[in-house]
Structure formats: C-alpha cells, structure tokens
XYZ file of C-alpha atoms in Angstrom:
563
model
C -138.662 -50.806 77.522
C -135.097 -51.512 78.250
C -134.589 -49.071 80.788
C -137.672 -50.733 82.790
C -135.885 -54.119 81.752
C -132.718 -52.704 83.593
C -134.466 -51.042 86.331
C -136.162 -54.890 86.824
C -132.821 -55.984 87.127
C -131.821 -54.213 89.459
C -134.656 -54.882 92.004
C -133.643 -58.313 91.421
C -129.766 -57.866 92.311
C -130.260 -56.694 96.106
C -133.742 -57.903 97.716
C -133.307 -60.311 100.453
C -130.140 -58.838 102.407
C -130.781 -60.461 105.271
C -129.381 -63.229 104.475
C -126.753 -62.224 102.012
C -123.977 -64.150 103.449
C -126.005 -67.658 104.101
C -127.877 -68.242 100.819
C -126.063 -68.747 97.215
C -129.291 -68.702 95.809
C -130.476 -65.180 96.659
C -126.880 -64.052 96.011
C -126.906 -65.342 92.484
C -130.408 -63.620 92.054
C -128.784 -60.259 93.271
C -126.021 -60.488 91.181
C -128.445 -60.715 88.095
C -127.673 -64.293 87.428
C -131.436 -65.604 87.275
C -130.458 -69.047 85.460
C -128.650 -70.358 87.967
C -130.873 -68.577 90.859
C -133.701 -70.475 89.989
C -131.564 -73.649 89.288
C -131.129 -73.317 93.056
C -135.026 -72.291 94.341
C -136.181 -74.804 92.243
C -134.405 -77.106 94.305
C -135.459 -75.454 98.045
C -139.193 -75.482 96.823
C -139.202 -78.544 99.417
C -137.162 -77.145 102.288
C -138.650 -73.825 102.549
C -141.433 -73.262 99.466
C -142.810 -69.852 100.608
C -139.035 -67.790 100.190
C -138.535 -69.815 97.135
C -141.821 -69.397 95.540
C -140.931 -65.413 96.282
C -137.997 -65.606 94.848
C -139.011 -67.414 91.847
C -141.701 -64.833 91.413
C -138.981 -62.239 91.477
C -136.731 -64.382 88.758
C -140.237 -64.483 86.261
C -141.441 -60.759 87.302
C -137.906 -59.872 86.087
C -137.490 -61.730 83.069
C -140.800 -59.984 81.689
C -143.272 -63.432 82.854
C -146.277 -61.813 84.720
C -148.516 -64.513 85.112
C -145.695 -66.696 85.933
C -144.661 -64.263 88.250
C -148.121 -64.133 89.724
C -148.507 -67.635 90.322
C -145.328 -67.815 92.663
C -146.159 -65.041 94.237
C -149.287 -66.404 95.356
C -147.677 -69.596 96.115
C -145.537 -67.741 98.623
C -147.678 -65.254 99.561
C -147.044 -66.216 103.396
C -143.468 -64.470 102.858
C -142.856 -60.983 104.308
C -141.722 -59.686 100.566
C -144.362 -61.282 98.360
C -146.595 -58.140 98.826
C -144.629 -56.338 97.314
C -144.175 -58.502 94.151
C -148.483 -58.910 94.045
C -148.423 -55.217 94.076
C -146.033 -54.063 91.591
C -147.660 -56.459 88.603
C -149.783 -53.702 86.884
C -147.581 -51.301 87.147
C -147.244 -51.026 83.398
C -151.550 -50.432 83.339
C -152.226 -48.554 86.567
C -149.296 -46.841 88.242
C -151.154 -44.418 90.195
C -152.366 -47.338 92.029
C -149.697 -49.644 92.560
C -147.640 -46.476 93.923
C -150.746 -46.451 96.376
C -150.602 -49.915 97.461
C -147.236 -49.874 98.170
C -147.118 -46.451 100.120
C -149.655 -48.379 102.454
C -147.276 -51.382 102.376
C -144.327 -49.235 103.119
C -146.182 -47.247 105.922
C -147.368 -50.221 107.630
C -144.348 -51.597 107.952
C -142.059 -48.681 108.639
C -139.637 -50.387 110.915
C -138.871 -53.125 109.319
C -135.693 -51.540 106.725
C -135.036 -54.815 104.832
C -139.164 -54.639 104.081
C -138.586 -50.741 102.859
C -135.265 -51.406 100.918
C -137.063 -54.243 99.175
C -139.931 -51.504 98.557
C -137.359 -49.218 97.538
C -136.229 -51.328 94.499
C -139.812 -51.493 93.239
C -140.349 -47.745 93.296
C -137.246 -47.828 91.298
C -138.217 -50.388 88.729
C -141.291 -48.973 88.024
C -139.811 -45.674 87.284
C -140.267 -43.659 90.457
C -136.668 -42.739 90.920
C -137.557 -40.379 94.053
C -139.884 -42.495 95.849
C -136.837 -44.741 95.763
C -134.241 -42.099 96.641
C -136.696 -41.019 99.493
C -136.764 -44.942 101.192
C -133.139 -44.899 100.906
C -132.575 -42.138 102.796
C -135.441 -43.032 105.357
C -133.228 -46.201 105.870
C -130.009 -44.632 106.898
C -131.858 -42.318 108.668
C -132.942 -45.270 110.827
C -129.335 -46.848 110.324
C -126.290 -45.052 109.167
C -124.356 -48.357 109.042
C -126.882 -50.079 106.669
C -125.105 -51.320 103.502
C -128.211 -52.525 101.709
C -129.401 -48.495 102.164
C -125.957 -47.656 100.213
C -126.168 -50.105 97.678
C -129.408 -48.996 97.169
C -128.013 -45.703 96.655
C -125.011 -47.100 94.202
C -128.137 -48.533 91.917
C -130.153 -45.713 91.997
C -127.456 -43.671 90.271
C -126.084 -46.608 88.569
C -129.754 -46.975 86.606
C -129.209 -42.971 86.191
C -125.646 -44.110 83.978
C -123.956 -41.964 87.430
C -121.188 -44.384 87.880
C -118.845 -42.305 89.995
C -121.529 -41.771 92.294
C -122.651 -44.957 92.302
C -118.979 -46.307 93.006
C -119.167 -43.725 96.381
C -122.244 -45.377 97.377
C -120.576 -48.858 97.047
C -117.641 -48.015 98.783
C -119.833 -46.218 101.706
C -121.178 -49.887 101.811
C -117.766 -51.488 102.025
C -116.636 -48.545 104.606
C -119.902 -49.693 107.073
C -119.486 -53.590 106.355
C -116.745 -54.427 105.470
C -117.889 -58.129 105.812
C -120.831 -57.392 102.917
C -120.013 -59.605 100.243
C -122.662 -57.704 97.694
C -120.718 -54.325 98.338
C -117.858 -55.590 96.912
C -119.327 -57.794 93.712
C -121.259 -54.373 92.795
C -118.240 -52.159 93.023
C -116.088 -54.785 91.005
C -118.665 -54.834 88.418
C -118.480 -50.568 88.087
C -115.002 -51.162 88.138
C -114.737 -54.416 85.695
C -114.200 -52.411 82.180
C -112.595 -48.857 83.205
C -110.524 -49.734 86.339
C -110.146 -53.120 85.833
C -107.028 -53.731 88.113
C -109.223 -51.672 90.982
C -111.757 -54.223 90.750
C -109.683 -57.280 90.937
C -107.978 -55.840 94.214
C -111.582 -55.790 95.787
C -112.331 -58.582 95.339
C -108.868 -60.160 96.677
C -110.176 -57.578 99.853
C -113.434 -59.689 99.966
C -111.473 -63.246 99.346
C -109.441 -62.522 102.386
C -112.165 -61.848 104.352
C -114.691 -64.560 103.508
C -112.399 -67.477 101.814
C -115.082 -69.712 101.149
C -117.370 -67.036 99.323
C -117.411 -68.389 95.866
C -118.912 -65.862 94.258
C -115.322 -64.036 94.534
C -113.934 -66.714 92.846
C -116.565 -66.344 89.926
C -115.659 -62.711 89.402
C -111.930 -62.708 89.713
C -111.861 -65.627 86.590
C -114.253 -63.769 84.680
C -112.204 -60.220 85.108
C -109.009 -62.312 84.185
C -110.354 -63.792 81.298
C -111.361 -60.660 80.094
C -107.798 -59.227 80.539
C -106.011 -61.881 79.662
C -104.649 -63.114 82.760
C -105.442 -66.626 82.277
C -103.253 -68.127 84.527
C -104.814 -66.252 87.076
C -108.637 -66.899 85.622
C -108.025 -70.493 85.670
C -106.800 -71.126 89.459
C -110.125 -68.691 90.095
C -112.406 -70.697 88.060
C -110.847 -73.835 90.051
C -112.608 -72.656 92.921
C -115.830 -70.985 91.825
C -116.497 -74.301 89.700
C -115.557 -77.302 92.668
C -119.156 -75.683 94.056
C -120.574 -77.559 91.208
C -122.940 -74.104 90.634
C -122.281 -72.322 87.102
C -124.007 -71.796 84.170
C -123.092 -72.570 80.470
C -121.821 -68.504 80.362
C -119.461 -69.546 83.107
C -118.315 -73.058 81.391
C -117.502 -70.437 78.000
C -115.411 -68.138 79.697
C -113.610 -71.133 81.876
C -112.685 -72.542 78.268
C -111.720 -69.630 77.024
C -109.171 -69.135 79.975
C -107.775 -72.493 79.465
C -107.920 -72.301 75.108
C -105.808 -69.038 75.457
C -103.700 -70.675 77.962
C -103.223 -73.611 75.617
C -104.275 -76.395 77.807
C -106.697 -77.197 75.180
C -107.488 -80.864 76.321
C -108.364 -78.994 79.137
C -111.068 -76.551 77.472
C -112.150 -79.396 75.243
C -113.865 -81.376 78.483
C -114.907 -78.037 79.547
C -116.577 -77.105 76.136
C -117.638 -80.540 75.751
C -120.346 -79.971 79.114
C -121.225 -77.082 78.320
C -122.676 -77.757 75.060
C -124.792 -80.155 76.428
C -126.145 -77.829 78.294
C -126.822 -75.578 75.583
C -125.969 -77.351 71.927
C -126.344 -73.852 70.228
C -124.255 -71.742 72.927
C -122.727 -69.648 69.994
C -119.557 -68.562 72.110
C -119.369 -72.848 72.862
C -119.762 -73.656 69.063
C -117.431 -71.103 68.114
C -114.612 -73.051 71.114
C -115.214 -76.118 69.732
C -114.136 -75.605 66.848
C -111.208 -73.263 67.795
C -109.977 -76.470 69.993
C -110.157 -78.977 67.013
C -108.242 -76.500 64.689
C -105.258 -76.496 67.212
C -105.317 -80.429 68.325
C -105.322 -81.122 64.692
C -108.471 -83.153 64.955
C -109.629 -82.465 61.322
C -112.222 -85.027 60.968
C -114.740 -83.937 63.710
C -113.074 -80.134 63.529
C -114.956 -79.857 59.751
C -118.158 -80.953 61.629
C -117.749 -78.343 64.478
C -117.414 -75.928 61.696
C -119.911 -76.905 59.755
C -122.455 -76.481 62.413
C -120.836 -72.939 63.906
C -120.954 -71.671 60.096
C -124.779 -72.971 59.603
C -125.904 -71.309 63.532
C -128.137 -68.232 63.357
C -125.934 -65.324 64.594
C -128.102 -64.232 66.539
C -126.887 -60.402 66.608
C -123.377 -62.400 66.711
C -121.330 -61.387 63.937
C -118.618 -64.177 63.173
C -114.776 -62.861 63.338
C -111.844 -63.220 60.855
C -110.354 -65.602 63.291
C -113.416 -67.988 63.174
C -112.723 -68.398 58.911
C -108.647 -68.723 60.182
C -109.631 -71.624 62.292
C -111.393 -73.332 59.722
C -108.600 -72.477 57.238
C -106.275 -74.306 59.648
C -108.932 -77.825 59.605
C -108.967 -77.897 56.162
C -105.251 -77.506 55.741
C -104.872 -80.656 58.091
C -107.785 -81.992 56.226
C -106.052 -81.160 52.869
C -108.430 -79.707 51.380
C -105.921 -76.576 50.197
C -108.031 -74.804 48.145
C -110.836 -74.430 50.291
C -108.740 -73.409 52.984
C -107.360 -71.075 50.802
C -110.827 -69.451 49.902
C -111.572 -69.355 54.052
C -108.555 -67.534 54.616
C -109.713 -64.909 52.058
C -112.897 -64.309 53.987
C -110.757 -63.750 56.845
C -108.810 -60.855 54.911
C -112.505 -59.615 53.967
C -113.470 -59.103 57.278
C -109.948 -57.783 58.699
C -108.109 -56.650 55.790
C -105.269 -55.431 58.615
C -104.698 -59.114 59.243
C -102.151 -59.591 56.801
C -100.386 -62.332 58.956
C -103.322 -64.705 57.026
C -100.701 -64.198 54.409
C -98.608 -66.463 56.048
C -100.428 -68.760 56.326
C -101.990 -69.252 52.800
C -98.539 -69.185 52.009
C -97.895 -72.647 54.081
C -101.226 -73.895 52.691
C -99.872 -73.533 49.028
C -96.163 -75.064 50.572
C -98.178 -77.717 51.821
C -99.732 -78.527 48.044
C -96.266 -78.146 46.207
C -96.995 -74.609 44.695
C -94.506 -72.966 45.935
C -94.773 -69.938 43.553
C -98.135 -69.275 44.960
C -96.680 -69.568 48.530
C -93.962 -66.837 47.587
C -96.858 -64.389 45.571
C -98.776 -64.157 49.051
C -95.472 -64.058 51.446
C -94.558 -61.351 48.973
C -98.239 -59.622 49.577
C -97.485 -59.913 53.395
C -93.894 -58.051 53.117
C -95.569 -55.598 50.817
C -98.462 -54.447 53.618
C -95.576 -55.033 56.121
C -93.510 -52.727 55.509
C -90.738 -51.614 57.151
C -92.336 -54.025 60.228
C -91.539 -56.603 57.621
C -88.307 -58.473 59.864
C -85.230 -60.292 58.233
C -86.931 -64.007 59.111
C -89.848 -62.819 56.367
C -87.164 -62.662 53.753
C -85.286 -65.392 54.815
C -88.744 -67.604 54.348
C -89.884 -65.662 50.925
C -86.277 -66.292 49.796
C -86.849 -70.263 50.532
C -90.407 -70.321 48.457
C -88.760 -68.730 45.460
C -85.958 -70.871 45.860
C -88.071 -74.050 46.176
C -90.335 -72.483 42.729
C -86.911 -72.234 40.607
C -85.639 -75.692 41.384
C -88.100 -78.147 38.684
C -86.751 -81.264 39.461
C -89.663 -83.617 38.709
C -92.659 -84.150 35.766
C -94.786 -83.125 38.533
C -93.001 -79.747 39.171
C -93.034 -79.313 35.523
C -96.354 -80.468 35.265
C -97.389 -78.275 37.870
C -95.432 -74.903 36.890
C -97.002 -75.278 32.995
C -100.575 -74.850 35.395
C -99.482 -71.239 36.307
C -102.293 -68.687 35.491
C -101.871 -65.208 36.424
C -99.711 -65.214 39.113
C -96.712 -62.770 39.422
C -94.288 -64.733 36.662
C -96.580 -65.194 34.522
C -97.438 -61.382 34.216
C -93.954 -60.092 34.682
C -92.575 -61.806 31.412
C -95.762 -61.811 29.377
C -97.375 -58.184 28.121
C -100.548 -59.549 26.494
C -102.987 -62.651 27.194
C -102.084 -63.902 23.707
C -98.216 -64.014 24.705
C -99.014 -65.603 27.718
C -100.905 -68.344 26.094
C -97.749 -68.840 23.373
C -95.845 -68.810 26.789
C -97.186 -71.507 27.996
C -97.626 -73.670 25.357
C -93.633 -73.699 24.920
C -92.589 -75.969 27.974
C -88.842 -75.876 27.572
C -88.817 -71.767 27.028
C -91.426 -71.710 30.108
C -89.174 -74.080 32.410
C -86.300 -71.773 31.958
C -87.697 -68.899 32.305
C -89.819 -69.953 35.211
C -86.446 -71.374 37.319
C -84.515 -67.683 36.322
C -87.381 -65.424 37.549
C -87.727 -67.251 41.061
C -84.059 -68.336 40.973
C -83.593 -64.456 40.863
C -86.367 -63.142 43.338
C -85.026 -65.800 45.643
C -81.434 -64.294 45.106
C -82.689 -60.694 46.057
C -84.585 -61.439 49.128
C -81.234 -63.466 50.633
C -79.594 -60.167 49.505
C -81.786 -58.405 51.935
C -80.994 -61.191 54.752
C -77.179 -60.601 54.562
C -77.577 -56.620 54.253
C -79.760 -56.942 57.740
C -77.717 -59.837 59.318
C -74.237 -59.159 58.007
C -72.472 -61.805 60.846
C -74.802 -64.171 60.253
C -73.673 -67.237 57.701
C -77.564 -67.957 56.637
C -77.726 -65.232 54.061
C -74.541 -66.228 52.631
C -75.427 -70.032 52.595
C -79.014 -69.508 50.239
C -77.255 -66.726 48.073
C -74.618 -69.576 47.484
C -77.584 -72.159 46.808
C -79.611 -69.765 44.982
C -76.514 -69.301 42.713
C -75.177 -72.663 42.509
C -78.695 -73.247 40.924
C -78.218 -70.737 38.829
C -75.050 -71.877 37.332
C -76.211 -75.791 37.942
C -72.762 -77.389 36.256
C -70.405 -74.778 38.574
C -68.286 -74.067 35.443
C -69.048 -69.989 36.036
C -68.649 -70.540 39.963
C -71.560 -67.946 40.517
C -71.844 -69.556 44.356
C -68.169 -69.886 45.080
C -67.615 -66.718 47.103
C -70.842 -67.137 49.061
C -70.009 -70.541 49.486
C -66.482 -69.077 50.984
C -68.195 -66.272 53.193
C -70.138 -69.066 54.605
C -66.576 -70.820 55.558
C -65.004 -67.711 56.787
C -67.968 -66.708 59.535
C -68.606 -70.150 60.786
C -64.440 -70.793 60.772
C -64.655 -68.218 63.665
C -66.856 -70.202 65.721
C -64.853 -72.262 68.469
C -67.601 -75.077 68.480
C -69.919 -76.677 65.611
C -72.800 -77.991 65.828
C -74.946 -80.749 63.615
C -76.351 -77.800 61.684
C -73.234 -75.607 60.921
C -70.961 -78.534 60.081
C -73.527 -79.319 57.659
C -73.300 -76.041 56.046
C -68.931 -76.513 55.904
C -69.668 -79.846 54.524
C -71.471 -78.563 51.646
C -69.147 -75.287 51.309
C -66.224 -77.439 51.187
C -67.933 -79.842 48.745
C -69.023 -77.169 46.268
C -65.401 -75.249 46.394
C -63.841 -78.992 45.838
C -66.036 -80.168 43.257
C -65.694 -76.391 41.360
C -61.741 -77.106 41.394
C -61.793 -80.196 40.362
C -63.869 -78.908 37.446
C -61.283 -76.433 36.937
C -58.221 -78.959 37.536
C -56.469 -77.970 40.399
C -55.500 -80.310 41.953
C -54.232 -78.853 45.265
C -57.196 -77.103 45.879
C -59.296 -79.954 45.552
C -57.711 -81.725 47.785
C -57.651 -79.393 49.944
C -61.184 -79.430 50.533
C -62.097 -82.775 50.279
C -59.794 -83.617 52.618
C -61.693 -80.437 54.775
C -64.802 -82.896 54.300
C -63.764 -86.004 55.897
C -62.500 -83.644 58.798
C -66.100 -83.593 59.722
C -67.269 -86.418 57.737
C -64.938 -89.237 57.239
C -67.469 -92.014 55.525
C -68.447 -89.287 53.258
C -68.884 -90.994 49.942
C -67.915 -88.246 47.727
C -65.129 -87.052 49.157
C -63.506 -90.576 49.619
C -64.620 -91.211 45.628
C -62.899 -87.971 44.414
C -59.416 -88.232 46.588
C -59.347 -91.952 45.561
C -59.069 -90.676 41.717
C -56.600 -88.368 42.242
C -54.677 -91.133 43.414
C-alpha cells in the first residue's frame, strides 16, 4: 500500500508540463505539495474550472479519495487529461481493464507526448513499471530534447529506490532544458540528504536563470535549515514567503531558521500564524514553547508547555531538549524543583547530555542550595572527563565555596535540611549516625563549612595547576582559605593572597576588576599584620589601598590608629 501511495505521488509531481513555467499551482502539485496545490485550484475553479477540476481530481485520486476524485474528474471531464484520471479509478479492482482503456487512450492519441507522459505516470502508479518505461522511451523517440520524457525516466527509477540513475535522468533533463524549472527541484530533492551542497548549487543554477521562480527560493531555505545555514535559509525564505503561498510545514521550518538564528521575536510572529493555521502542528507547539523558554516569558511559556506535553505524539517522540526547555520556564517561573525533575527526564532520554548538569546546578544556585548545585557540577566533571575544561572547576570551586560560607539562620536553616547528598554520606557511615548528625547543629555547621570549604580548596587547586599565569586560582584558594582560618591569626590565605599581588603587579594597566582583587590582597596582608603587630608592614599595605582607593574606609580607620 505504500509503494502504490508513492507511486500516486509521483504521477502527481510531473503531469501538466506544458505549462510548467506559467502556473504555481500545477508546480506545487508536481512537487508533491497537494495542500497548497489545491489552496490554489480552489481558487481558479472560476477562471478556468475544467483544468482545475482535473487537477483537483488528481490532488483527491492521490491522497487515497476516489469518489472525490471522481466527482472532479467528471466536473472537468472537457480537459484533455481527465481521461486518464476516469480510467485509472478501479485500478485497485480490475487492472486488466483499466490497462485496456488506457492503451486505447494512449493509441488514440499517439502524437500528442504531454497526453502519453501523463499516461505514462498512471501505468506507473498502478504498478506497471514497463508500460511506463515503454511511453517514456516512445516519447524521446518522438523528441530527444523532451525533459518531461527524462524526468519521467528519473521517477521511474526513483520509485525503483535507483537514485543514481534517477539523478542521470534528471540531469539529461537539465542538459536538454536548461530553462526546466522541475529538472532542477527533482534533482535537488535526490541530492537534498547525501549531496547536500550539490543540491543547493542547482538550485542557485536555476535562481540565475529564472529569478522570479519562487519555488527556488522554497527549496534553498528548506536545504539550509536542514544544514544549519540559517542565515542563508532566512534571506531564502524572504523570498519564497513575500508570494504570500506556503503552508504551515513551510511557516515551521521558516521559524526554525530564525529560532536557531536567535531572532526569536522574529520566529515568535512566524510561529504565532502558523498555529492558527494548524493549533496542533506538533513541530509549531514544540517552537512555541522553545521561543518562550529563551524570551523568558514564563507565564504563557508554562501554558505552551502544558499543551505540547498533553498533544498526542502522533508517531512524534518528544526530545531531551523539549523537557530542557521547560526546565528553563520553570526556573524563570521559580518553580526549582519541578524544573529540577524536567531536567531529569531530559538525562532519561539522553543520558550523554550531561551539560543538563549545568544547568540543574544554576537551578539549585538560583534556590540558595548551593551544595546541591556543586553535587551535580561535580556529576558533570565526573562524565566529563578529561573534556572537563579549567572554567568547570573554577565554577564547582565557587558552589563549594558559596556551601562552606553559613552566614545566615537561613543558610543554617537550610544546610540542617541536607538529606543524602555527598556531605552528608562522606562523614556519616550509617543512617543512624546521620540522623545523630543532624540533630547536632553546631557539630553539623562545622563540619558542613570544612567539607565544602575543602572541596572548594581542591578544585581552585586544579585551576592554578591548569592556569599557572593566571591570578584567579590564586585569588579563591586565598578566599577559600581565609574562610578557613576566618580570624587570619594562622594566615592560611596570606601567600595566595601574595601570588595574587605578584601576577597582577606585572600588569602595566588595571582594570575595575583586578584593582579589586589588589584591594582585597592588600587588605587581608594589612589586616593579618596588624593582627600580628607590625607595624611597618601594615602600613605598608594600607597605604597600598588608598593607592587605588583613597576614601576607603578601612584603610583610612586603621592608619588613623596607628597615628
């Protein structure tokens, strides 16, 4: 059944060359696009009713309808084609006679090739592959320089899966008329998934050669959206589209160009027609939604993906990126947790799309629990591996850092809350211990701030051993250690604190961010002195502070005791 649906389909891509290069309408119904064909013979049923009542025969015929098909067939039964769509409708009951009737048809009207070609197509869809073959070649016997004989050809081994030799036939078409715009939309199309760069440089041949044949235009921005040109898709779709012709398929992969180009105001409008066009376009639904995650528009985003969660699939299986999306609209939304649980569905789907570790690590930033947003960076360095790079460490390093520093009841509150999570089991052998564990807030707190107070010291370890020139490593080793050692009478940060001073002392110029970093190496290093009552040295480098700071309040309030 789906090889006669294909065959069908084929009949219905290349009747009517005659006027290939006047009429959208037939060229859409060649091409195999029967929505927007009929869209358009719908519309001539006034003008001329008998080629449109054909040709919506031929749109019904091939979309399985036979008494539809029948009934515009006889409507436009004064066309030279239609007997050949009255004939063909039993095929399926009585072949033997409708290859019978359309011998005769064929016979009486020998000379006329555009009559046999059409004839042709039918032998083909209704399974007589020779017969076809044979009115091909009766064709170009007639006419060597016939394209629509070639093409013929092309989709008799095309329908046979022969796509070399059905590329030859298409390019025999192109060699003969090089003006044929179906030669080089059928060749494209062979070309489209294995030689896709092939197929975009014949159809540049054709848009040289007929500028104002849209139909290039249509091609060219689906082949680039397909590759990911989408630069290059959009200015295409900026053509094909100002003929105001295109179909909701066309409207999804226009949005898509301009979504993965990040104009996404852009492919909202676009989205936004095509949907009411068709409200349960899947691909549309799925767009929506994508475009609300990234503008940060939360509050319709959850009902875009409430509806593209709740749409039969429809043979449509939803991706890990669709659960990402909705991650990122809840996190904007703040609903945390339920982001969280999204972004585990992802990791079901693709477990090889550990970057979702990421970004359940910002989600659990973004709620204050920090020690969960260091547990999954962790998870993403661990299936990293050596791909892992020194910025991963450098932003582990700052969630361990953040999940040692209880300042507040509500960090205390919230680090008494941990259950499970990598603390928790690393200083706890039993379920019983844990529970004494947690009971005993002061013993917790401290041993809570060392563990991540010393994870965040190794991972800055690993930034300096990567980035030796680089002051950052040295800066959050010297924080991480200053924390450690909060009243500075061990001076656990004071040589990071002077590393830090000694690379960015090389640097010629300072900037807002670097001078902050002296200002608070200097400050440490005077402050530690002063603890340890030298006097020089603490001068020293207060006085180093108000060199880049002069209203700086502790510096001032320190020199102006010494006095």
């Amino acid at each position: 059944m789906k090889k006669v649906k294909f065959l069908i389909a084929l009949f219905a891509l290349t009747i009517g060359f005659a006027k290939a290069q006047n009429n959208i309408g037939i060229d859409y119904f060649r091409m195999g696009d029967f929505t927007l064909a009929k869209k358009y013979f719908d519309k001539e049923l006034s003008q001329s009713p008998a080629e449109a009542n054909y040709y919506l025969g031929e749109i019904a015929f091939a979309q399985g309808n036979k008494e539809l098909a029948k009934s515009y067939y006889t409507k436009g039964q004064s066309y030279f084609l239609s007997p050949i769509g009255l004939a063909k409708l039993d095929y399926k009951t009585n072949l033997k006679s409708v290859e019978t009737t359309l011998n005769t048809l064929v016979r009486a009207n020998n000379s006329n090739l555009d009559f046999k070609i059409a004839a042709g197509y039918a032998y083909l869809e209704i399974g007589l592959k020779n017969k076809a073959a044979e009115i091909a070649e009766e064709c170009l016997a007639a006419d060597k320089k016939n394209p629509a004989a070639y093409i013929l050809q092309g989709d008799i081994h095309k329908a046979a899966e022969e796509i070399g030799l059905a590329a030859g036939k298409y390019d025999m078409a192109i060699y003969f008329a090089p003006n044929y715009p179906l030669s080089y939309l059928k060749i494209a199309e062979i070309y489209e998934y294995n030689n896709w760069k092939g197929a975009i440089e014949k159809l540049k041949t054709l848009a040289e050669l007929e500028k104002d044949y849209v139909l290039t235009y249509r091609y060219l921005g689906k082949i680039y959206t397909s590759n990911g040109y989408y630069p290059d898709a959009i200015e295409a779709y900026k053509t094909f589209f100002a003929a105001k012709n295109y179909s909701a398929e066309d409207i999804s992969r226009y949005a898509s160009a301009l979504y993965f180009n990040k104009q996404y105001d852009e492919a909202g409008k676009m989205v936004k027609e095509g949907i009411a066009m068709e409200p349960d376009n899947f691909v549309l639904n799925r767009l929506q939604m994508y475009v609300a995650a990234n503008t940060q528009d939360h509050a319709n985003g959850l009902q875009y993906a409430q509806k593209f969660f709740s749409m039969k699939k429809n043979g449509k299986d939803y991706l890990a990126k669709d659960y990402a999306m909705y991650a990122l609209i809840l996190k904007d939304a703040k609903q945390y947790d339920e982001a969280i649980a999204q972004y585990q569905k992802a990791l079901t789907i693709d477990p090889s799309a550990i970057e979702y570790y990421k970004d359940m690590a910002v989600v659990a930033s973004s709620k204050k629990e920090n020690w969960k947003a260091a547990d999954y960076y962790n998870v993403y360095i661990e299936k990293a591996g050596e791909k892992a790079e020194a910025m991963d460490f450098f932003q582990l390093g700052r969630y361990y850092y953040s999940a040692g520093n209880v300042r507040t009841a509500a960090d205390t509150t919230a680090i008494l809350s941990l259950q499970n999570n990598d603390f928790v089991n690393s200083i706890s052998e039993n379920k019983v211990q844990a529970d004494s564990l947690l009971k005993n807030k002061n013993l917790f707190i401290k041993k809570a701030t060392d563990f991540y107070l010393h994870k965040a010291d190794s991972a800055f370890d690993v930034i300096i051993a990567r980035i030796p020139e680089g002051y950052t490593g040295y800066l959050w080793k010297a924080r991480t250690k200053s924390a450690l050692d909060p009243d500075s009478e061990i001076g656990l940060a004071k040589p990071f604190y002077e590393k830090t001073i000694e690379i960015l002392s090389e640097k010629t110029e300072g900037t807002k961010t670097t001078n902050a970093a002296l200002i608070e190496s200097y400050s440490y290093l005077g402050y530690f002195y002063y603890l340890k009552n030298d006097t020089e040295n603490t001068r020293l480098y207060w006085n180093k502070v108000l060199e880049l700071d002069p209203e700086n309040a502790n510096a001032n309030m320190v020199l102006k005791s010494l006095k």
